[in-house]
Amino acid sequence: MTQSSAVFSGKVIEIADKNQNSSIQSSADPIAVVFEVEESWKGINQTQVVVYTERSSESCGFEFSLHNEYLVYAHENAGNLNASICSRTTLLSAADQEKQDLGKGEGSTEQISIDLTTENSTNTNQLYIYLLIVALFLGGGYITLKRRTKK
Protein backbone atom coordinates (compact mmCIF):
# COMPACT_ATOMS: atom_id res chain seq x y z
CA MET A 1 0.00 0.00 0.00
CA THR A 2 2.85 2.40 0.73
CA GLN A 3 4.14 2.06 -2.85
CA SER A 4 0.71 2.73 -4.38
CA SER A 5 -0.74 6.15 -5.16
CA ALA A 6 -4.28 4.78 -4.92
CA VAL A 7 -5.89 1.73 -3.36
CA PHE A 8 -9.61 1.13 -3.88
CA SER A 9 -12.24 -1.45 -4.69
CA GLY A 10 -14.57 -0.95 -7.59
CA LYS A 11 -16.55 -2.35 -10.47
CA VAL A 12 -15.43 -1.99 -14.10
CA ILE A 13 -18.14 -0.05 -15.95
CA GLU A 14 -16.30 0.83 -19.17
CA ILE A 15 -13.20 -0.25 -21.05
CA ALA A 16 -11.84 1.91 -23.89
CA ASP A 17 -9.16 0.76 -26.29
CA LYS A 18 -8.43 3.58 -28.74
CA ASN A 19 -6.37 1.20 -30.93
CA GLN A 20 -8.96 -1.59 -30.94
CA ASN A 21 -9.74 -1.19 -34.65
CA SER A 22 -6.20 -0.28 -35.67
CA SER A 23 -4.37 -2.55 -38.07
CA ILE A 24 -1.20 -2.05 -36.03
CA GLN A 25 -1.48 -3.01 -32.38
CA SER A 26 1.01 -3.54 -29.60
CA SER A 27 0.70 -5.49 -26.37
CA ALA A 28 1.82 -2.24 -24.71
CA ASP A 29 -1.06 -0.11 -26.09
CA PRO A 30 -2.79 1.76 -23.26
CA ILE A 31 -6.27 0.63 -22.26
CA ALA A 32 -8.48 2.99 -20.22
CA VAL A 33 -10.67 1.31 -17.59
CA VAL A 34 -13.43 3.24 -15.80
CA PHE A 35 -14.30 2.04 -12.30
CA GLU A 36 -17.33 2.76 -10.15
CA VAL A 37 -15.51 3.15 -6.83
CA GLU A 38 -17.05 1.26 -3.91
CA GLU A 39 -14.48 1.73 -1.17
CA SER A 40 -11.18 3.60 -0.94
CA TRP A 41 -8.17 3.20 1.31
CA LYS A 42 -5.81 5.64 -0.37
CA GLY A 43 -5.79 8.40 -2.99
CA ILE A 44 -9.38 8.23 -4.28
CA ASN A 45 -12.33 10.32 -3.17
CA GLN A 46 -14.41 10.22 -6.37
CA THR A 47 -17.28 7.94 -7.32
CA GLN A 48 -15.59 7.07 -10.61
CA VAL A 49 -11.96 6.86 -11.66
CA VAL A 50 -9.98 5.95 -14.80
CA VAL A 51 -7.09 3.52 -14.48
CA TYR A 52 -4.80 2.75 -17.39
CA THR A 53 -3.08 -0.53 -18.13
CA GLU A 54 -1.31 -2.10 -21.09
CA ARG A 55 -3.29 -4.13 -23.62
CA SER A 56 -2.04 -7.51 -22.41
CA SER A 57 -0.16 -9.28 -19.67
CA GLU A 58 2.76 -9.75 -22.09
CA SER A 59 3.52 -6.08 -21.40
CA CYS A 60 2.57 -6.33 -17.71
CA GLY A 61 -0.99 -5.16 -18.39
CA PHE A 62 -3.76 -6.30 -16.08
CA GLU A 63 -6.60 -7.79 -18.10
CA PHE A 64 -9.72 -6.26 -16.54
CA SER A 65 -13.17 -7.57 -17.48
CA LEU A 66 -16.31 -5.49 -17.81
CA HIS A 67 -18.69 -5.70 -14.81
CA ASN A 68 -16.17 -7.51 -12.58
CA GLU A 69 -15.13 -6.06 -9.22
CA TYR A 70 -11.48 -5.59 -8.29
CA LEU A 71 -9.24 -4.49 -5.47
CA VAL A 72 -6.96 -2.07 -7.32
CA TYR A 73 -3.47 -0.94 -6.34
CA ALA A 74 -2.49 1.84 -8.76
CA HIS A 75 0.52 4.11 -9.12
CA GLU A 76 0.54 7.57 -10.65
CA ASN A 77 2.55 8.20 -13.79
CA ALA A 78 2.33 11.48 -15.74
CA GLY A 79 -0.92 12.39 -13.98
CA ASN A 80 -2.65 9.08 -14.75
CA LEU A 81 -3.32 6.11 -12.50
CA ASN A 82 -1.83 2.85 -13.80
CA ALA A 83 -2.30 -0.76 -12.73
CA SER A 84 -0.28 -3.78 -13.80
CA ILE A 85 0.06 -7.47 -13.09
CA CYS A 86 3.02 -6.53 -10.89
CA SER A 87 0.77 -4.59 -8.52
CA ARG A 88 -1.40 -6.40 -6.00
CA THR A 89 -4.50 -5.73 -8.10
CA THR A 90 -6.84 -8.72 -7.99
CA LEU A 91 -10.44 -9.76 -8.31
CA LEU A 92 -12.36 -8.56 -5.27
CA SER A 93 -13.78 -12.05 -4.72
CA ALA A 94 -10.20 -13.33 -4.24
CA ALA A 95 -9.17 -10.51 -1.88
CA ASP A 96 -10.95 -11.40 1.38
CA GLN A 97 -7.73 -11.56 3.41
CA GLU A 98 -6.37 -8.33 1.88
CA LYS A 99 -9.62 -6.48 2.58
CA GLN A 100 -9.49 -7.73 6.16
CA ASP A 101 -5.88 -6.54 6.47
CA LEU A 102 -6.78 -3.14 4.98
CA GLY A 103 -9.70 -2.66 7.34
CA LYS A 104 -12.70 -0.45 6.64
CA GLY A 105 -12.23 1.90 3.71
CA GLU A 106 -13.94 5.19 3.03
CA GLY A 107 -16.79 5.97 0.70
CA SER A 108 -16.47 8.43 -2.16
CA THR A 109 -17.23 12.07 -1.46
CA GLU A 110 -16.93 13.66 -4.92
CA GLN A 111 -19.69 12.62 -7.33
CA ILE A 112 -18.37 12.49 -10.90
CA SER A 113 -19.31 10.68 -14.08
CA ILE A 114 -16.72 9.67 -16.66
CA ASP A 115 -17.63 8.90 -20.28
CA LEU A 116 -14.73 7.79 -22.45
CA THR A 117 -16.90 7.54 -25.57
CA THR A 118 -16.96 11.35 -25.76
CA GLU A 119 -13.16 11.42 -25.80
CA ASN A 120 -13.04 8.73 -28.48
CA SER A 121 -15.62 10.53 -30.67
CA THR A 122 -13.54 13.73 -30.42
CA ASN A 123 -10.50 11.81 -31.70
CA THR A 124 -12.60 10.31 -34.50
CA ASN A 125 -13.91 13.75 -35.49
CA GLN A 126 -10.35 15.09 -35.67
CA LEU A 127 -9.39 12.18 -37.91
CA TYR A 128 -12.27 12.99 -40.28
CA ILE A 129 -11.20 16.64 -40.42
CA TYR A 130 -7.62 15.67 -41.28
CA LEU A 131 -8.84 13.26 -43.97
CA LEU A 132 -11.06 16.00 -45.44
CA ILE A 133 -8.11 18.40 -45.60
CA VAL A 134 -5.95 15.79 -47.33
CA ALA A 135 -8.76 15.00 -49.79
CA LEU A 136 -9.18 18.71 -50.62
CA PHE A 137 -5.42 19.08 -51.07
CA LEU A 138 -5.23 16.05 -53.38
CA GLY A 139 -8.33 17.19 -55.30
CA GLY A 140 -6.78 20.63 -55.82
CA GLY A 141 -3.55 19.04 -57.02
CA TYR A 142 -5.46 16.81 -59.44
CA ILE A 143 -7.38 19.76 -60.91
CA THR A 144 -4.17 21.78 -61.30
CA LEU A 145 -2.46 18.84 -63.03
CA LYS A 146 -5.41 18.37 -65.44
CA ARG A 147 -5.35 22.08 -66.37
CA ARG A 148 -1.63 21.95 -67.10
CA THR A 149 -1.91 18.86 -69.30
CA LYS A 150 -4.69 20.52 -71.42
CA LYS A 151 -2.39 23.39 -72.44
PDB file of C-alpha atoms in Angstrom:
ATOM      1  CA  MET A   1       0.000   0.000   0.000  1.00  0.00           C
ATOM      2  CA  THR A   2       2.854   2.403   0.726  1.00  0.00           C
ATOM      3  CA  GLN A   3       4.144   2.058  -2.851  1.00  0.00           C
ATOM      4  CA  SER A   4       0.712   2.726  -4.385  1.00  0.00           C
ATOM      5  CA  SER A   5      -0.742   6.149  -5.158  1.00  0.00           C
ATOM      6  CA  ALA A   6      -4.281   4.776  -4.922  1.00  0.00           C
ATOM      7  CA  VAL A   7      -5.893   1.727  -3.360  1.00  0.00           C
ATOM      8  CA  PHE A   8      -9.610   1.127  -3.881  1.00  0.00           C
ATOM      9  CA  SER A   9     -12.240  -1.453  -4.691  1.00  0.00           C
ATOM     10  CA  GLY A  10     -14.566  -0.953  -7.594  1.00  0.00           C
ATOM     11  CA  LYS A  11     -16.555  -2.353 -10.474  1.00  0.00           C
ATOM     12  CA  VAL A  12     -15.434  -1.992 -14.097  1.00  0.00           C
ATOM     13  CA  ILE A  13     -18.141  -0.051 -15.947  1.00  0.00           C
ATOM     14  CA  GLU A  14     -16.304   0.833 -19.167  1.00  0.00           C
ATOM     15  CA  ILE A  15     -13.198  -0.248 -21.051  1.00  0.00           C
ATOM     16  CA  ALA A  16     -11.843   1.910 -23.886  1.00  0.00           C
ATOM     17  CA  ASP A  17      -9.161   0.757 -26.292  1.00  0.00           C
ATOM     18  CA  LYS A  18      -8.428   3.575 -28.745  1.00  0.00           C
ATOM     19  CA  ASN A  19      -6.368   1.199 -30.926  1.00  0.00           C
ATOM     20  CA  GLN A  20      -8.961  -1.590 -30.942  1.00  0.00           C
ATOM     21  CA  ASN A  21      -9.740  -1.194 -34.648  1.00  0.00           C
ATOM     22  CA  SER A  22      -6.203  -0.281 -35.666  1.00  0.00           C
ATOM     23  CA  SER A  23      -4.366  -2.555 -38.068  1.00  0.00           C
ATOM     24  CA  ILE A  24      -1.201  -2.052 -36.029  1.00  0.00           C
ATOM     25  CA  GLN A  25      -1.481  -3.015 -32.375  1.00  0.00           C
ATOM     26  CA  SER A  26       1.009  -3.538 -29.599  1.00  0.00           C
ATOM     27  CA  SER A  27       0.705  -5.492 -26.372  1.00  0.00           C
ATOM     28  CA  ALA A  28       1.818  -2.236 -24.713  1.00  0.00           C
ATOM     29  CA  ASP A  29      -1.062  -0.111 -26.086  1.00  0.00           C
ATOM     30  CA  PRO A  30      -2.790   1.764 -23.258  1.00  0.00           C
ATOM     31  CA  ILE A  31      -6.271   0.634 -22.260  1.00  0.00           C
ATOM     32  CA  ALA A  32      -8.481   2.989 -20.215  1.00  0.00           C
ATOM     33  CA  VAL A  33     -10.665   1.313 -17.593  1.00  0.00           C
ATOM     34  CA  VAL A  34     -13.428   3.237 -15.798  1.00  0.00           C
ATOM     35  CA  PHE A  35     -14.303   2.041 -12.300  1.00  0.00           C
ATOM     36  CA  GLU A  36     -17.330   2.758 -10.153  1.00  0.00           C
ATOM     37  CA  VAL A  37     -15.510   3.154  -6.826  1.00  0.00           C
ATOM     38  CA  GLU A  38     -17.047   1.262  -3.914  1.00  0.00           C
ATOM     39  CA  GLU A  39     -14.483   1.727  -1.170  1.00  0.00           C
ATOM     40  CA  SER A  40     -11.178   3.603  -0.942  1.00  0.00           C
ATOM     41  CA  TRP A  41      -8.167   3.202   1.308  1.00  0.00           C
ATOM     42  CA  LYS A  42      -5.805   5.641  -0.369  1.00  0.00           C
ATOM     43  CA  GLY A  43      -5.789   8.398  -2.995  1.00  0.00           C
ATOM     44  CA  ILE A  44      -9.380   8.233  -4.279  1.00  0.00           C
ATOM     45  CA  ASN A  45     -12.335  10.324  -3.167  1.00  0.00           C
ATOM     46  CA  GLN A  46     -14.410  10.222  -6.373  1.00  0.00           C
ATOM     47  CA  THR A  47     -17.276   7.940  -7.319  1.00  0.00           C
ATOM     48  CA  GLN A  48     -15.589   7.066 -10.614  1.00  0.00           C
ATOM     49  CA  VAL A  49     -11.957   6.855 -11.659  1.00  0.00           C
ATOM     50  CA  VAL A  50      -9.980   5.953 -14.797  1.00  0.00           C
ATOM     51  CA  VAL A  51      -7.090   3.523 -14.479  1.00  0.00           C
ATOM     52  CA  TYR A  52      -4.798   2.750 -17.393  1.00  0.00           C
ATOM     53  CA  THR A  53      -3.077  -0.533 -18.126  1.00  0.00           C
ATOM     54  CA  GLU A  54      -1.309  -2.101 -21.089  1.00  0.00           C
ATOM     55  CA  ARG A  55      -3.288  -4.131 -23.618  1.00  0.00           C
ATOM     56  CA  SER A  56      -2.044  -7.509 -22.412  1.00  0.00           C
ATOM     57  CA  SER A  57      -0.159  -9.282 -19.668  1.00  0.00           C
ATOM     58  CA  GLU A  58       2.759  -9.750 -22.093  1.00  0.00           C
ATOM     59  CA  SER A  59       3.522  -6.076 -21.400  1.00  0.00           C
ATOM     60  CA  CYS A  60       2.571  -6.330 -17.707  1.00  0.00           C
ATOM     61  CA  GLY A  61      -0.987  -5.161 -18.385  1.00  0.00           C
ATOM     62  CA  PHE A  62      -3.761  -6.295 -16.075  1.00  0.00           C
ATOM     63  CA  GLU A  63      -6.595  -7.794 -18.101  1.00  0.00           C
ATOM     64  CA  PHE A  64      -9.719  -6.265 -16.538  1.00  0.00           C
ATOM     65  CA  SER A  65     -13.166  -7.573 -17.482  1.00  0.00           C
ATOM     66  CA  LEU A  66     -16.308  -5.489 -17.809  1.00  0.00           C
ATOM     67  CA  HIS A  67     -18.689  -5.697 -14.807  1.00  0.00           C
ATOM     68  CA  ASN A  68     -16.174  -7.510 -12.585  1.00  0.00           C
ATOM     69  CA  GLU A  69     -15.127  -6.064  -9.220  1.00  0.00           C
ATOM     70  CA  TYR A  70     -11.480  -5.589  -8.292  1.00  0.00           C
ATOM     71  CA  LEU A  71      -9.240  -4.495  -5.467  1.00  0.00           C
ATOM     72  CA  VAL A  72      -6.957  -2.074  -7.322  1.00  0.00           C
ATOM     73  CA  TYR A  73      -3.467  -0.941  -6.344  1.00  0.00           C
ATOM     74  CA  ALA A  74      -2.490   1.837  -8.764  1.00  0.00           C
ATOM     75  CA  HIS A  75       0.518   4.107  -9.121  1.00  0.00           C
ATOM     76  CA  GLU A  76       0.544   7.565 -10.652  1.00  0.00           C
ATOM     77  CA  ASN A  77       2.551   8.203 -13.787  1.00  0.00           C
ATOM     78  CA  ALA A  78       2.326  11.485 -15.739  1.00  0.00           C
ATOM     79  CA  GLY A  79      -0.919  12.389 -13.980  1.00  0.00           C
ATOM     80  CA  ASN A  80      -2.647   9.078 -14.750  1.00  0.00           C
ATOM     81  CA  LEU A  81      -3.317   6.109 -12.504  1.00  0.00           C
ATOM     82  CA  ASN A  82      -1.833   2.852 -13.799  1.00  0.00           C
ATOM     83  CA  ALA A  83      -2.299  -0.757 -12.731  1.00  0.00           C
ATOM     84  CA  SER A  84      -0.285  -3.781 -13.799  1.00  0.00           C
ATOM     85  CA  ILE A  85       0.057  -7.475 -13.092  1.00  0.00           C
ATOM     86  CA  CYS A  86       3.019  -6.533 -10.888  1.00  0.00           C
ATOM     87  CA  SER A  87       0.773  -4.585  -8.521  1.00  0.00           C
ATOM     88  CA  ARG A  88      -1.396  -6.398  -5.998  1.00  0.00           C
ATOM     89  CA  THR A  89      -4.497  -5.733  -8.101  1.00  0.00           C
ATOM     90  CA  THR A  90      -6.837  -8.718  -7.989  1.00  0.00           C
ATOM     91  CA  LEU A  91     -10.444  -9.761  -8.313  1.00  0.00           C
ATOM     92  CA  LEU A  92     -12.362  -8.559  -5.274  1.00  0.00           C
ATOM     93  CA  SER A  93     -13.775 -12.047  -4.723  1.00  0.00           C
ATOM     94  CA  ALA A  94     -10.199 -13.329  -4.240  1.00  0.00           C
ATOM     95  CA  ALA A  95      -9.167 -10.514  -1.880  1.00  0.00           C
ATOM     96  CA  ASP A  96     -10.946 -11.400   1.381  1.00  0.00           C
ATOM     97  CA  GLN A  97      -7.726 -11.556   3.406  1.00  0.00           C
ATOM     98  CA  GLU A  98      -6.373  -8.334   1.882  1.00  0.00           C
ATOM     99  CA  LYS A  99      -9.616  -6.485   2.580  1.00  0.00           C
ATOM    100  CA  GLN A 100      -9.491  -7.734   6.161  1.00  0.00           C
ATOM    101  CA  ASP A 101      -5.880  -6.537   6.475  1.00  0.00           C
ATOM    102  CA  LEU A 102      -6.778  -3.141   4.978  1.00  0.00           C
ATOM    103  CA  GLY A 103      -9.703  -2.656   7.337  1.00  0.00           C
ATOM    104  CA  LYS A 104     -12.704  -0.452   6.645  1.00  0.00           C
ATOM    105  CA  GLY A 105     -12.229   1.900   3.708  1.00  0.00           C
ATOM    106  CA  GLU A 106     -13.938   5.188   3.034  1.00  0.00           C
ATOM    107  CA  GLY A 107     -16.791   5.968   0.701  1.00  0.00           C
ATOM    108  CA  SER A 108     -16.469   8.428  -2.160  1.00  0.00           C
ATOM    109  CA  THR A 109     -17.231  12.072  -1.463  1.00  0.00           C
ATOM    110  CA  GLU A 110     -16.929  13.659  -4.924  1.00  0.00           C
ATOM    111  CA  GLN A 111     -19.694  12.624  -7.327  1.00  0.00           C
ATOM    112  CA  ILE A 112     -18.373  12.493 -10.904  1.00  0.00           C
ATOM    113  CA  SER A 113     -19.310  10.681 -14.085  1.00  0.00           C
ATOM    114  CA  ILE A 114     -16.721   9.667 -16.661  1.00  0.00           C
ATOM    115  CA  ASP A 115     -17.632   8.897 -20.280  1.00  0.00           C
ATOM    116  CA  LEU A 116     -14.733   7.785 -22.448  1.00  0.00           C
ATOM    117  CA  THR A 117     -16.904   7.536 -25.574  1.00  0.00           C
ATOM    118  CA  THR A 118     -16.962  11.353 -25.757  1.00  0.00           C
ATOM    119  CA  GLU A 119     -13.159  11.417 -25.796  1.00  0.00           C
ATOM    120  CA  ASN A 120     -13.045   8.729 -28.481  1.00  0.00           C
ATOM    121  CA  SER A 121     -15.618  10.529 -30.666  1.00  0.00           C
ATOM    122  CA  THR A 122     -13.543  13.729 -30.425  1.00  0.00           C
ATOM    123  CA  ASN A 123     -10.503  11.814 -31.698  1.00  0.00           C
ATOM    124  CA  THR A 124     -12.600  10.312 -34.502  1.00  0.00           C
ATOM    125  CA  ASN A 125     -13.914  13.748 -35.489  1.00  0.00           C
ATOM    126  CA  GLN A 126     -10.353  15.087 -35.665  1.00  0.00           C
ATOM    127  CA  LEU A 127      -9.394  12.176 -37.913  1.00  0.00           C
ATOM    128  CA  TYR A 128     -12.269  12.990 -40.283  1.00  0.00           C
ATOM    129  CA  ILE A 129     -11.199  16.640 -40.420  1.00  0.00           C
ATOM    130  CA  TYR A 130      -7.618  15.666 -41.284  1.00  0.00           C
ATOM    131  CA  LEU A 131      -8.840  13.264 -43.966  1.00  0.00           C
ATOM    132  CA  LEU A 132     -11.059  15.997 -45.442  1.00  0.00           C
ATOM    133  CA  ILE A 133      -8.109  18.401 -45.599  1.00  0.00           C
ATOM    134  CA  VAL A 134      -5.950  15.791 -47.334  1.00  0.00           C
ATOM    135  CA  ALA A 135      -8.756  15.003 -49.786  1.00  0.00           C
ATOM    136  CA  LEU A 136      -9.182  18.709 -50.617  1.00  0.00           C
ATOM    137  CA  PHE A 137      -5.423  19.077 -51.071  1.00  0.00           C
ATOM    138  CA  LEU A 138      -5.234  16.048 -53.380  1.00  0.00           C
ATOM    139  CA  GLY A 139      -8.326  17.189 -55.296  1.00  0.00           C
ATOM    140  CA  GLY A 140      -6.781  20.629 -55.825  1.00  0.00           C
ATOM    141  CA  GLY A 141      -3.554  19.045 -57.025  1.00  0.00           C
ATOM    142  CA  TYR A 142      -5.458  16.810 -59.444  1.00  0.00           C
ATOM    143  CA  ILE A 143      -7.385  19.765 -60.907  1.00  0.00           C
ATOM    144  CA  THR A 144      -4.169  21.782 -61.305  1.00  0.00           C
ATOM    145  CA  LEU A 145      -2.464  18.839 -63.031  1.00  0.00           C
ATOM    146  CA  LYS A 146      -5.409  18.372 -65.439  1.00  0.00           C
ATOM    147  CA  ARG A 147      -5.354  22.078 -66.367  1.00  0.00           C
ATOM    148  CA  ARG A 148      -1.625  21.954 -67.098  1.00  0.00           C
ATOM    149  CA  THR A 149      -1.910  18.864 -69.299  1.00  0.00           C
ATOM    150  CA  LYS A 150      -4.694  20.517 -71.419  1.00  0.00           C
ATOM    151  CA  LYS A 151      -2.394  23.393 -72.440  1.00  0.00           C
TER     152      LYS A 151
END
